């Protein structure tokens, strides 16, 4: 395949306009010549971490799902069973749901339907809904100097999918609303098959027919290349972008449907849906809807314009996201929790406050970028730090890093809002078990690691200008603490 199709990739004729990038979350250009994207060389520590993740991440997902399926979501109980001899690993494995033809058909139809919507359904929402940006949108500039075009129709796909789900639940009854829960263990096998399959395909594609050879990175280490990816924007044909599809569909579209299926199962088993299940469904649905409403903005985030597509994204989007981000709903099926009114209100306020911080901080950064700083943030003209950098093609560019509003409190204050929301999901499950809190713990580690990784990258990108920015905004995520 040619190194860029005219319909999907175009070159910027002249770079140099300030892009108003918020500190380290939008990766719109190279971090110094030859250092864009992931690592070129792999040290032993990185390789060890890669192998450990490849081996342990699938086992961790299996262990958490099995803990709910066989031990009422207790993390200690399976360990006590193994220690006392009441169960063996073979016993636990034998009781685990196998892959079934029914689950296979459900999963294939689901992925095929989402692929059809993604590729074949022209977006009309951006013509009908004021303020929504859909249709053909530009991504960020790649290391090779290309600007990739995307067909954005995620909000439309989410709305249509959920309308069909509601119509089936209310009128047609082709399948039970509990279908996802009823085949949850078997669907895990299907998700793993797709995750490993698309990751292997992406790696082979990078060698045989890359979409843009200039944006590929080969380290020569098969484990690292498989996990972290080789191609930046692998595509099938002109418009089917593997990274955007698997990042946004089918996992995130399924997130709210999975929660609805869990709520239906709780109703079926216990005769009612608890306020904690309602809170989890509502708060996580807000996050999902925000993702699709701002899908065009997402094209400028680090996931799309910095990370290459390999197992880390392919398997992560197929398995890790739908199975671990929905642990709270799964937990509440086995352990229904009814919160007191003050506790429920507190959880709701924490979740909404976290979303407010997350959304407003991202809005401030986007407004600053779109207006080239000619705007008001918290009623005043924004402060910023002027920076310059070189892209991989040798050109010099300049950026202005926002240092006002939430971005004046901390360099990644949107992460702080994200963590507040995650904690609210977990608190909705009460304090009976540790398992539903895995998500908040994992997200905290992930965001701190991403924070450090982004800042290392931006330090290499901006040099002394980055030090001026960190002097202006000294805290990373929590003012006066971190």
Short mmCIF file of C-alpha atoms in Angstrom, two decimals:
data_model
loop_
_atom_site.label_atom_id
_atom_site.label_comp_id
_atom_site.label_asym_id
_atom_site.label_seq_id
_atom_site.Cartn_x
_atom_site.Cartn_y
_atom_site.Cartn_z
CA UNK A 1 0.00 0.00 0.00
CA UNK A 2 1.26 3.46 -0.80
CA UNK A 3 2.64 5.57 2.01
CA UNK A 4 -0.43 7.74 2.15
CA UNK A 5 -3.68 7.93 0.24
CA UNK A 6 -4.88 11.29 -0.99
CA UNK A 7 -8.32 10.68 0.49
CA UNK A 8 -7.05 9.88 3.95
CA UNK A 9 -3.66 11.54 4.39
CA UNK A 10 -2.50 14.97 3.38
CA UNK A 11 0.57 17.09 4.00
CA UNK A 12 0.57 20.44 5.73
CA UNK A 13 2.02 22.95 3.26
CA UNK A 14 3.61 25.10 5.92
CA UNK A 15 3.94 24.35 9.61
CA UNK A 16 4.51 26.88 12.32
CA UNK A 17 1.14 28.16 13.54
CA UNK A 18 0.79 27.94 17.31
CA UNK A 19 -1.29 24.92 18.17
CA UNK A 20 -2.21 25.90 21.73
CA UNK A 21 -1.43 22.43 23.03
CA UNK A 22 -2.26 21.70 26.67
CA UNK A 23 0.74 20.35 28.52
CA UNK A 24 1.46 16.82 27.36
CA UNK A 25 -2.00 15.50 26.58
CA UNK A 26 -2.12 16.43 22.90
CA UNK A 27 0.83 15.05 20.98
CA UNK A 28 0.69 17.05 17.78
CA UNK A 29 4.33 16.88 16.77
CA UNK A 30 7.61 15.10 17.31
CA UNK A 31 9.46 15.16 20.60
CA UNK A 32 12.74 15.92 18.93
CA UNK A 33 13.96 14.35 15.71
CA UNK A 34 13.74 10.60 15.79
CA UNK A 35 12.04 10.44 19.17
CA UNK A 36 8.38 10.65 18.17
CA UNK A 37 6.01 7.93 19.34
CA UNK A 38 7.25 4.93 21.22
CA UNK A 39 10.86 3.88 21.84
CA UNK A 40 13.25 3.00 19.04
CA UNK A 41 15.44 0.87 21.29
CA UNK A 42 14.39 -1.51 24.05
CA UNK A 43 16.29 -1.93 27.30
CA UNK A 44 16.04 -5.02 29.47
CA UNK A 45 13.73 -3.35 31.97
CA UNK A 46 11.21 -2.42 29.26
CA UNK A 47 11.41 -5.87 27.72
CA UNK A 48 10.85 -7.53 31.10
CA UNK A 49 7.78 -5.35 31.71
CA UNK A 50 6.43 -6.23 28.26
CA UNK A 51 6.82 -9.98 28.77
CA UNK A 52 5.31 -9.72 32.27
CA UNK A 53 2.25 -7.89 30.93
CA UNK A 54 1.80 -10.33 28.06
CA UNK A 55 1.81 -13.22 30.52
CA UNK A 56 -0.03 -11.73 33.49
CA UNK A 57 -2.65 -9.31 32.14
CA UNK A 58 -4.86 -12.05 30.60
CA UNK A 59 -4.52 -14.13 33.77
CA UNK A 60 -5.52 -11.15 35.92
CA UNK A 61 -8.69 -10.57 33.89
CA UNK A 62 -9.54 -14.27 34.11
CA UNK A 63 -8.88 -14.28 37.88
CA UNK A 64 -11.15 -11.29 38.57
CA UNK A 65 -14.01 -12.61 36.45
CA UNK A 66 -13.62 -16.06 38.02
CA UNK A 67 -13.62 -14.55 41.52
CA UNK A 68 -17.09 -13.16 40.81
CA UNK A 69 -18.36 -16.23 39.00
CA UNK A 70 -17.26 -18.75 41.63
CA UNK A 71 -16.54 -16.84 44.87
CA UNK A 72 -19.10 -13.97 45.06
CA UNK A 73 -16.44 -11.46 43.95
CA UNK A 74 -14.18 -12.17 46.93
CA UNK A 75 -10.44 -11.88 46.22
CA UNK A 76 -9.44 -13.65 49.43
CA UNK A 77 -11.79 -16.62 49.15
CA UNK A 78 -10.13 -18.35 46.16
CA UNK A 79 -6.73 -17.97 47.84
CA UNK A 80 -8.09 -19.49 51.05
CA UNK A 81 -9.62 -22.37 49.07
CA UNK A 82 -6.30 -23.06 47.38
CA UNK A 83 -4.33 -22.76 50.64
CA UNK A 84 -6.66 -25.06 52.59
CA UNK A 85 -6.92 -27.61 49.79
CA UNK A 86 -10.68 -27.20 49.35
CA UNK A 87 -10.06 -26.35 45.70
CA UNK A 88 -7.22 -26.71 43.26
CA UNK A 89 -6.37 -24.68 40.19
CA UNK A 90 -7.68 -27.58 38.13
CA UNK A 91 -11.01 -27.43 40.00
CA UNK A 92 -11.35 -23.69 39.39
CA UNK A 93 -10.44 -24.14 35.73
CA UNK A 94 -12.98 -26.98 35.33
CA UNK A 95 -15.78 -24.79 36.72
CA UNK A 96 -14.97 -21.90 34.38
CA UNK A 97 -17.36 -21.36 31.45
CA UNK A 98 -15.99 -22.74 28.17
CA UNK A 99 -16.23 -21.00 24.85
CA UNK A 100 -19.56 -21.84 23.22
CA UNK A 101 -20.96 -21.55 19.73
CA UNK A 102 -23.70 -19.25 21.06
CA UNK A 103 -21.16 -16.88 22.56
CA UNK A 104 -19.16 -17.01 19.33
CA UNK A 105 -22.18 -16.06 17.24
CA UNK A 106 -23.11 -13.23 19.63
CA UNK A 107 -19.60 -11.82 19.56
CA UNK A 108 -19.12 -12.09 15.79
CA UNK A 109 -22.47 -10.41 15.14
CA UNK A 110 -21.65 -7.65 17.62
CA UNK A 111 -18.24 -6.82 16.14
CA UNK A 112 -19.54 -7.10 12.57
CA UNK A 113 -22.45 -4.77 13.36
CA UNK A 114 -20.15 -2.16 14.90
CA UNK A 115 -17.74 -2.46 11.97
CA UNK A 116 -20.66 -1.92 9.57
CA UNK A 117 -21.77 1.20 11.45
CA UNK A 118 -18.22 2.52 11.62
CA UNK A 119 -17.43 2.06 7.95
CA UNK A 120 -20.72 2.31 6.08
CA UNK A 121 -22.98 4.71 7.99
CA UNK A 122 -22.38 8.36 7.00
CA UNK A 123 -22.58 10.64 10.02
CA UNK A 124 -25.63 12.91 10.05
CA UNK A 125 -25.53 13.86 13.73
CA UNK A 126 -23.11 16.74 13.07
CA UNK A 127 -25.69 18.22 10.68
CA UNK A 128 -28.55 17.87 13.16
CA UNK A 129 -27.06 18.46 16.62
CA UNK A 130 -25.63 21.94 17.34
CA UNK A 131 -22.12 21.85 18.78
CA UNK A 132 -21.33 18.28 17.79
CA UNK A 133 -18.31 17.75 15.50
CA UNK A 134 -18.62 14.65 13.33
CA UNK A 135 -18.10 13.61 9.75
CA UNK A 136 -14.63 13.92 8.23
CA UNK A 137 -12.15 15.26 10.77
CA UNK A 138 -8.40 15.83 10.79
CA UNK A 139 -6.10 14.01 13.16
CA UNK A 140 -2.80 15.38 14.44
CA UNK A 141 0.33 15.66 12.35
CA UNK A 142 2.26 12.38 12.27
CA UNK A 143 6.04 12.05 12.56
CA UNK A 144 6.23 11.72 8.77
CA UNK A 145 4.47 15.07 8.42
CA UNK A 146 1.10 13.66 7.33
CA UNK A 147 -2.33 14.65 8.60
CA UNK A 148 -4.68 11.67 8.68
CA UNK A 149 -8.38 12.12 7.99
CA UNK A 150 -11.03 10.19 9.94
CA UNK A 151 -14.72 9.44 9.53
CA UNK A 152 -16.19 10.36 12.92
CA UNK A 153 -19.61 8.84 13.61
CA UNK A 154 -19.28 7.35 17.09
CA UNK A 155 -22.17 9.25 18.66
CA UNK A 156 -24.47 8.10 15.87
CA UNK A 157 -23.34 4.48 16.26
CA UNK A 158 -23.88 4.63 20.04
CA UNK A 159 -27.36 6.14 19.70
CA UNK A 160 -28.50 3.69 17.02
CA UNK A 161 -27.14 0.68 18.93
CA UNK A 162 -28.89 1.68 22.15
CA UNK A 163 -32.15 2.49 20.37
CA UNK A 164 -32.13 -1.02 18.90
CA UNK A 165 -31.34 -2.47 22.34
CA UNK A 166 -34.24 -0.55 23.91
CA UNK A 167 -36.60 -1.57 21.11
CA UNK A 168 -35.71 -5.22 21.59
CA UNK A 169 -36.12 -5.03 25.38
CA UNK A 170 -39.48 -3.26 25.12
CA UNK A 171 -41.14 -4.71 22.02
CA UNK A 172 -39.38 -7.36 19.94
CA UNK A 173 -37.82 -9.64 22.60
CA UNK A 174 -35.47 -11.35 20.14
CA UNK A 175 -33.05 -11.89 23.03
CA UNK A 176 -33.04 -11.33 26.78
CA UNK A 177 -31.56 -8.08 28.16
CA UNK A 178 -29.45 -10.33 30.40
CA UNK A 179 -27.74 -11.88 27.37
CA UNK A 180 -24.36 -10.29 28.07
CA UNK A 181 -24.24 -11.45 31.69
CA UNK A 182 -25.54 -14.91 30.80
CA UNK A 183 -22.60 -15.48 28.41
CA UNK A 184 -20.03 -13.30 30.18
CA UNK A 185 -17.45 -16.01 30.84
CA UNK A 186 -17.74 -17.50 27.35
CA UNK A 187 -17.55 -14.08 25.72
CA UNK A 188 -14.22 -13.56 27.49
CA UNK A 189 -12.69 -16.27 25.30
CA UNK A 190 -14.09 -14.64 22.17
CA UNK A 191 -12.74 -11.23 23.19
CA UNK A 192 -9.28 -12.72 23.76
CA UNK A 193 -9.32 -14.41 20.36
CA UNK A 194 -10.14 -11.11 18.67
CA UNK A 195 -7.62 -9.17 20.76
CA UNK A 196 -4.74 -11.49 19.95
CA UNK A 197 -5.90 -11.93 16.36
CA UNK A 198 -6.04 -8.23 15.52
CA UNK A 199 -2.71 -7.63 17.28
CA UNK A 200 -1.03 -10.34 15.22
CA UNK A 201 -2.65 -9.02 12.04
CA UNK A 202 -1.42 -5.49 12.78
CA UNK A 203 2.13 -6.74 13.24
CA UNK A 204 2.12 -8.78 10.01
CA UNK A 205 0.51 -5.90 8.15
CA UNK A 206 3.29 -3.55 9.23
CA UNK A 207 5.82 -5.82 7.51
CA UNK A 208 3.78 -6.76 4.43
CA UNK A 209 1.66 -3.73 3.50
CA UNK A 210 1.92 -0.76 5.89
CA UNK A 211 -0.50 2.11 5.42
CA UNK A 212 2.33 4.61 5.81
CA UNK A 213 5.80 3.10 5.96
CA UNK A 214 7.32 6.38 7.11
CA UNK A 215 5.28 6.22 10.33
CA UNK A 216 6.32 2.66 11.23
CA UNK A 217 8.80 1.85 14.00
CA UNK A 218 10.71 -1.42 14.18
CA UNK A 219 12.87 -2.16 17.21
CA UNK A 220 13.88 -5.62 16.05
CA UNK A 221 12.48 -7.08 19.29
CA UNK A 222 9.45 -9.19 18.39
CA UNK A 223 7.88 -9.06 21.88
CA UNK A 224 8.15 -5.29 22.16
CA UNK A 225 6.95 -4.68 18.61
CA UNK A 226 4.01 -7.04 19.10
CA UNK A 227 2.91 -5.36 22.29
CA UNK A 228 3.56 -1.67 21.57
CA UNK A 229 2.82 -1.81 17.85
CA UNK A 230 4.73 -0.90 14.71
CA UNK A 231 2.28 1.12 12.61
CA UNK A 232 1.00 4.41 13.92
CA UNK A 233 -2.21 4.43 11.87
CA UNK A 234 -2.85 0.98 10.35
CA UNK A 235 -5.78 1.00 7.93
CA UNK A 236 -7.72 -1.42 5.78
CA UNK A 237 -8.59 0.44 2.63
CA UNK A 238 -9.03 4.18 2.63
CA UNK A 239 -11.11 4.79 5.74
CA UNK A 240 -11.19 1.77 8.09
CA UNK A 241 -8.72 2.87 10.75
CA UNK A 242 -7.95 -0.03 13.08
CA UNK A 243 -6.82 2.15 15.98
CA UNK A 244 -9.85 4.44 16.04
CA UNK A 245 -12.24 1.51 15.54
CA UNK A 246 -10.88 -0.60 18.38
CA UNK A 247 -10.34 2.38 20.68
CA UNK A 248 -13.90 3.60 20.24
CA UNK A 249 -15.83 0.59 18.99
CA UNK A 250 -16.76 -2.14 19.89
CA UNK A 251 -15.56 -1.92 23.51
CA UNK A 252 -16.78 1.53 24.54
CA UNK A 253 -20.13 1.22 22.75
CA UNK A 254 -20.56 -2.06 24.63
CA UNK A 255 -19.65 -0.52 28.01
CA UNK A 256 -23.12 0.94 28.64
CA UNK A 257 -24.88 -2.09 27.19
CA UNK A 258 -22.89 -4.37 29.51
CA UNK A 259 -23.98 -2.27 32.49
CA UNK A 260 -27.60 -2.38 31.34
CA UNK A 261 -27.38 -6.16 31.04
CA UNK A 262 -25.98 -6.35 34.58
CA UNK A 263 -28.85 -4.18 35.85
CA UNK A 264 -31.36 -6.46 34.09
CA UNK A 265 -29.74 -9.49 35.73
CA UNK A 266 -29.90 -7.87 39.15
CA UNK A 267 -33.59 -7.23 38.57
CA UNK A 268 -34.10 -10.84 37.48
CA UNK A 269 -32.23 -12.35 40.44
CA UNK A 270 -33.26 -10.02 43.26
CA UNK A 271 -36.52 -8.48 42.09
CA UNK A 272 -35.23 -4.90 42.06
CA UNK A 273 -32.41 -2.67 40.82
CA UNK A 274 -30.51 -1.02 43.66
CA UNK A 275 -29.62 2.67 43.77
CA UNK A 276 -25.95 1.71 43.62
CA UNK A 277 -26.50 -0.07 40.29
CA UNK A 278 -28.37 3.00 39.00
CA UNK A 279 -25.48 5.23 40.07
CA UNK A 280 -22.90 3.06 38.31
CA UNK A 281 -25.00 2.98 35.14
CA UNK A 282 -25.63 6.74 35.13
CA UNK A 283 -22.11 7.91 36.01
CA UNK A 284 -20.39 5.59 33.56
CA UNK A 285 -22.91 6.42 30.83
CA UNK A 286 -22.02 10.11 31.24
CA UNK A 287 -18.36 9.24 30.68
CA UNK A 288 -19.16 7.13 27.60
CA UNK A 289 -21.42 9.78 26.08
CA UNK A 290 -18.76 12.40 26.72
CA UNK A 291 -16.27 10.25 24.81
CA UNK A 292 -18.50 10.04 21.75
CA UNK A 293 -19.61 13.67 21.90
CA UNK A 294 -15.93 14.66 21.87
CA UNK A 295 -14.68 11.93 19.52
CA UNK A 296 -13.20 14.54 17.15
CA UNK A 297 -11.24 16.00 20.08
CA UNK A 298 -10.08 12.48 20.98
CA UNK A 299 -8.23 12.34 17.65
CA UNK A 300 -5.70 14.79 19.13
CA UNK A 301 -5.02 12.82 22.31
CA UNK A 302 -2.03 10.67 23.05
CA UNK A 303 -3.89 7.38 22.39
CA UNK A 304 -4.47 8.22 18.74
CA UNK A 305 -1.56 10.43 17.72
CA UNK A 306 1.24 9.01 19.87
CA UNK A 307 0.64 5.31 20.63
CA UNK A 308 1.25 2.78 17.88
CA UNK A 309 -1.30 0.00 17.36
CA UNK A 310 -0.27 -3.33 18.84
CA UNK A 311 -1.34 -5.72 21.58
CA UNK A 312 -1.36 -2.91 24.14
CA UNK A 313 -4.26 -1.23 22.33
CA UNK A 314 -5.71 -4.15 20.34
CA UNK A 315 -6.05 -6.64 23.18
CA UNK A 316 -6.60 -3.87 25.72
CA UNK A 317 -9.60 -2.50 23.85
CA UNK A 318 -11.11 -5.95 23.25
CA UNK A 319 -10.57 -7.46 26.72
CA UNK A 320 -9.17 -5.12 29.36
CA UNK A 321 -11.61 -2.27 28.80
CA UNK A 322 -14.95 -4.15 28.63
CA UNK A 323 -14.05 -6.65 31.35
CA UNK A 324 -12.31 -4.51 33.95
CA UNK A 325 -14.01 -1.16 33.46
CA UNK A 326 -17.37 -2.82 34.18
CA UNK A 327 -16.35 -4.63 37.39
CA UNK A 328 -18.63 -2.46 39.54
CA UNK A 329 -21.76 -3.54 37.67
CA UNK A 330 -20.68 -7.18 37.72
CA UNK A 331 -20.00 -6.99 41.45
CA UNK A 332 -23.44 -5.55 42.15
CA UNK A 333 -25.15 -8.48 40.41
CA UNK A 334 -23.58 -10.87 42.92
CA UNK A 335 -23.59 -8.44 45.87
CA UNK A 336 -26.52 -5.99 45.59
CA UNK A 337 -25.78 -2.87 47.63
CA UNK A 338 -28.43 -0.35 48.65
CA UNK A 339 -26.84 2.90 49.78
CA UNK A 340 -28.41 5.25 52.27
CA UNK A 341 -29.75 8.45 50.76
CA UNK A 342 -26.86 10.62 52.09
CA UNK A 343 -24.29 8.10 50.82
CA UNK A 344 -25.94 7.89 47.40
CA UNK A 345 -26.07 11.69 47.12
CA UNK A 346 -22.42 11.90 48.17
CA UNK A 347 -21.36 9.37 45.54
CA UNK A 348 -23.40 11.18 42.89
CA UNK A 349 -21.88 14.56 43.78
CA UNK A 350 -18.35 13.12 43.74
CA UNK A 351 -18.93 11.54 40.35
CA UNK A 352 -20.49 14.68 38.86
CA UNK A 353 -17.73 16.86 40.36
CA UNK A 354 -15.09 14.60 38.84
CA UNK A 355 -16.81 14.81 35.47
CA UNK A 356 -17.07 18.60 35.77
CA UNK A 357 -13.33 18.93 36.44
CA UNK A 358 -12.49 16.47 33.65
CA UNK A 359 -14.73 18.11 31.06
CA UNK A 360 -14.12 21.77 31.90
CA UNK A 361 -10.35 21.33 32.04
CA UNK A 362 -10.37 19.66 28.63
CA UNK A 363 -12.72 22.35 27.32
CA UNK A 364 -10.37 25.08 28.52
CA UNK A 365 -7.46 23.47 26.72
CA UNK A 366 -9.44 22.97 23.53
CA UNK A 367 -10.81 26.54 23.61
CA UNK A 368 -7.30 27.91 24.07
CA UNK A 369 -6.04 25.86 21.13
CA UNK A 370 -8.91 26.70 18.78
CA UNK A 371 -8.79 30.45 19.45
CA UNK A 372 -5.00 30.73 19.54
CA UNK A 373 -5.33 32.07 23.07
CA UNK A 374 -7.80 34.80 22.15
CA UNK A 375 -10.38 33.79 24.76
CA UNK A 376 -11.28 34.17 28.41
CA UNK A 377 -10.60 31.47 30.99
CA UNK A 378 -12.13 32.05 34.39
CA UNK A 379 -12.94 35.59 33.24
CA UNK A 380 -9.40 36.59 32.33
CA UNK A 381 -7.07 36.42 29.37
CA UNK A 382 -5.19 33.10 29.60
CA UNK A 383 -1.55 32.87 30.62
CA UNK A 384 0.67 30.61 28.53
CA UNK A 385 4.28 29.63 27.93
CA UNK A 386 5.67 29.95 24.42
CA UNK A 387 7.60 26.86 23.30
CA UNK A 388 9.35 25.67 20.16
CA UNK A 389 10.20 22.19 18.93
CA UNK A 390 11.46 20.29 15.89
CA UNK A 391 9.47 17.58 14.12
CA UNK A 392 11.03 14.54 12.53
CA UNK A 393 11.13 16.23 9.12
CA UNK A 394 13.47 18.88 10.54
CA UNK A 395 10.98 21.74 10.57
CA UNK A 396 10.66 24.07 13.52
CA UNK A 397 7.25 24.65 15.08
CA UNK A 398 5.96 26.57 18.03
CA UNK A 399 3.36 25.82 20.69
CA UNK A 400 1.80 27.70 23.54
CA UNK A 401 1.20 25.69 26.69
CA UNK A 402 -1.78 26.81 28.73
CA UNK A 403 -1.07 27.89 32.32
CA UNK A 404 -4.48 29.28 33.33
CA UNK A 405 -7.71 27.89 34.73
CA UNK A 406 -7.45 24.29 35.83
CA UNK A 407 -4.18 24.08 33.86
CA UNK A 408 -2.73 26.69 36.18
CA UNK A 409 -3.49 24.50 39.21
CA UNK A 410 -1.77 21.39 37.86
CA UNK A 411 -0.31 20.22 34.56
CA UNK A 412 -2.69 17.23 34.35
CA UNK A 413 -5.71 18.39 36.33
CA UNK A 414 -8.02 16.56 33.92
CA UNK A 415 -6.49 13.33 35.27
CA UNK A 416 -7.52 14.41 38.77
CA UNK A 417 -11.14 14.71 37.61
CA UNK A 418 -10.91 11.31 35.96
CA UNK A 419 -9.74 9.75 39.23
CA UNK A 420 -12.56 11.42 41.18
CA UNK A 421 -15.08 9.83 38.82
CA UNK A 422 -13.41 6.42 39.09
CA UNK A 423 -13.52 6.59 42.89
CA UNK A 424 -17.24 7.41 42.76
CA UNK A 425 -17.96 4.26 40.70
CA UNK A 426 -16.15 2.19 43.31
CA UNK A 427 -17.70 3.86 46.35
CA UNK A 428 -21.14 3.06 44.93
CA UNK A 429 -20.35 -0.59 45.69
CA UNK A 430 -19.87 -0.02 49.42
CA UNK A 431 -17.01 -1.49 51.41
CA UNK A 432 -17.80 -5.19 51.48
CA UNK A 433 -15.07 -6.31 49.08
CA UNK A 434 -11.90 -4.93 47.53
CA UNK A 435 -12.61 -6.16 43.98
CA UNK A 436 -14.73 -3.20 42.76
CA UNK A 437 -11.93 -0.85 43.84
CA UNK A 438 -9.50 -2.43 41.41
CA UNK A 439 -10.54 0.05 38.72
CA UNK A 440 -9.66 3.13 40.79
CA UNK A 441 -6.35 1.60 41.87
CA UNK A 442 -5.47 0.62 38.31
CA UNK A 443 -6.47 4.00 36.90
CA UNK A 444 -4.40 5.80 39.54
CA UNK A 445 -1.29 3.81 38.60
CA UNK A 446 -2.02 4.24 34.89
CA UNK A 447 -2.48 8.01 35.08
CA UNK A 448 0.56 8.60 37.28
CA UNK A 449 2.64 6.49 34.89
CA UNK A 450 1.20 8.35 31.90
CA UNK A 451 1.86 11.64 33.64
CA UNK A 452 5.54 10.79 34.15
CA UNK A 453 5.86 9.33 30.65
CA UNK A 454 4.24 12.36 29.00
CA UNK A 455 6.42 14.78 30.89
CA UNK A 456 9.58 12.89 29.97
CA UNK A 457 8.49 13.06 26.34
CA UNK A 458 7.66 16.75 26.54
CA UNK A 459 10.93 17.53 28.26
CA UNK A 460 12.71 15.98 25.28
CA UNK A 461 10.39 17.82 22.91
CA UNK A 462 10.56 21.34 24.35
CA UNK A 463 13.86 21.33 26.26
CA UNK A 464 14.43 24.53 28.26
CA UNK A 465 10.95 25.77 27.32
CA UNK A 466 9.44 22.82 29.20
CA UNK A 467 11.38 23.78 32.32
CA UNK A 468 9.92 27.28 32.07
CA UNK A 469 6.47 25.73 31.89
CA UNK A 470 6.99 23.49 34.93
CA UNK A 471 8.25 26.54 36.85
CA UNK A 472 5.00 28.33 35.95
CA UNK A 473 2.83 25.29 36.87
CA UNK A 474 4.82 23.34 39.47
CA UNK A 475 2.29 20.58 40.32
CA UNK A 476 1.44 17.58 38.17
CA UNK A 477 -1.99 16.37 39.30
CA UNK A 478 -2.85 17.57 42.83
CA UNK A 479 -1.89 21.10 43.93
CA UNK A 480 0.57 21.21 46.84
CA UNK A 481 0.76 17.37 46.93
CA UNK A 482 1.87 15.92 43.56
#
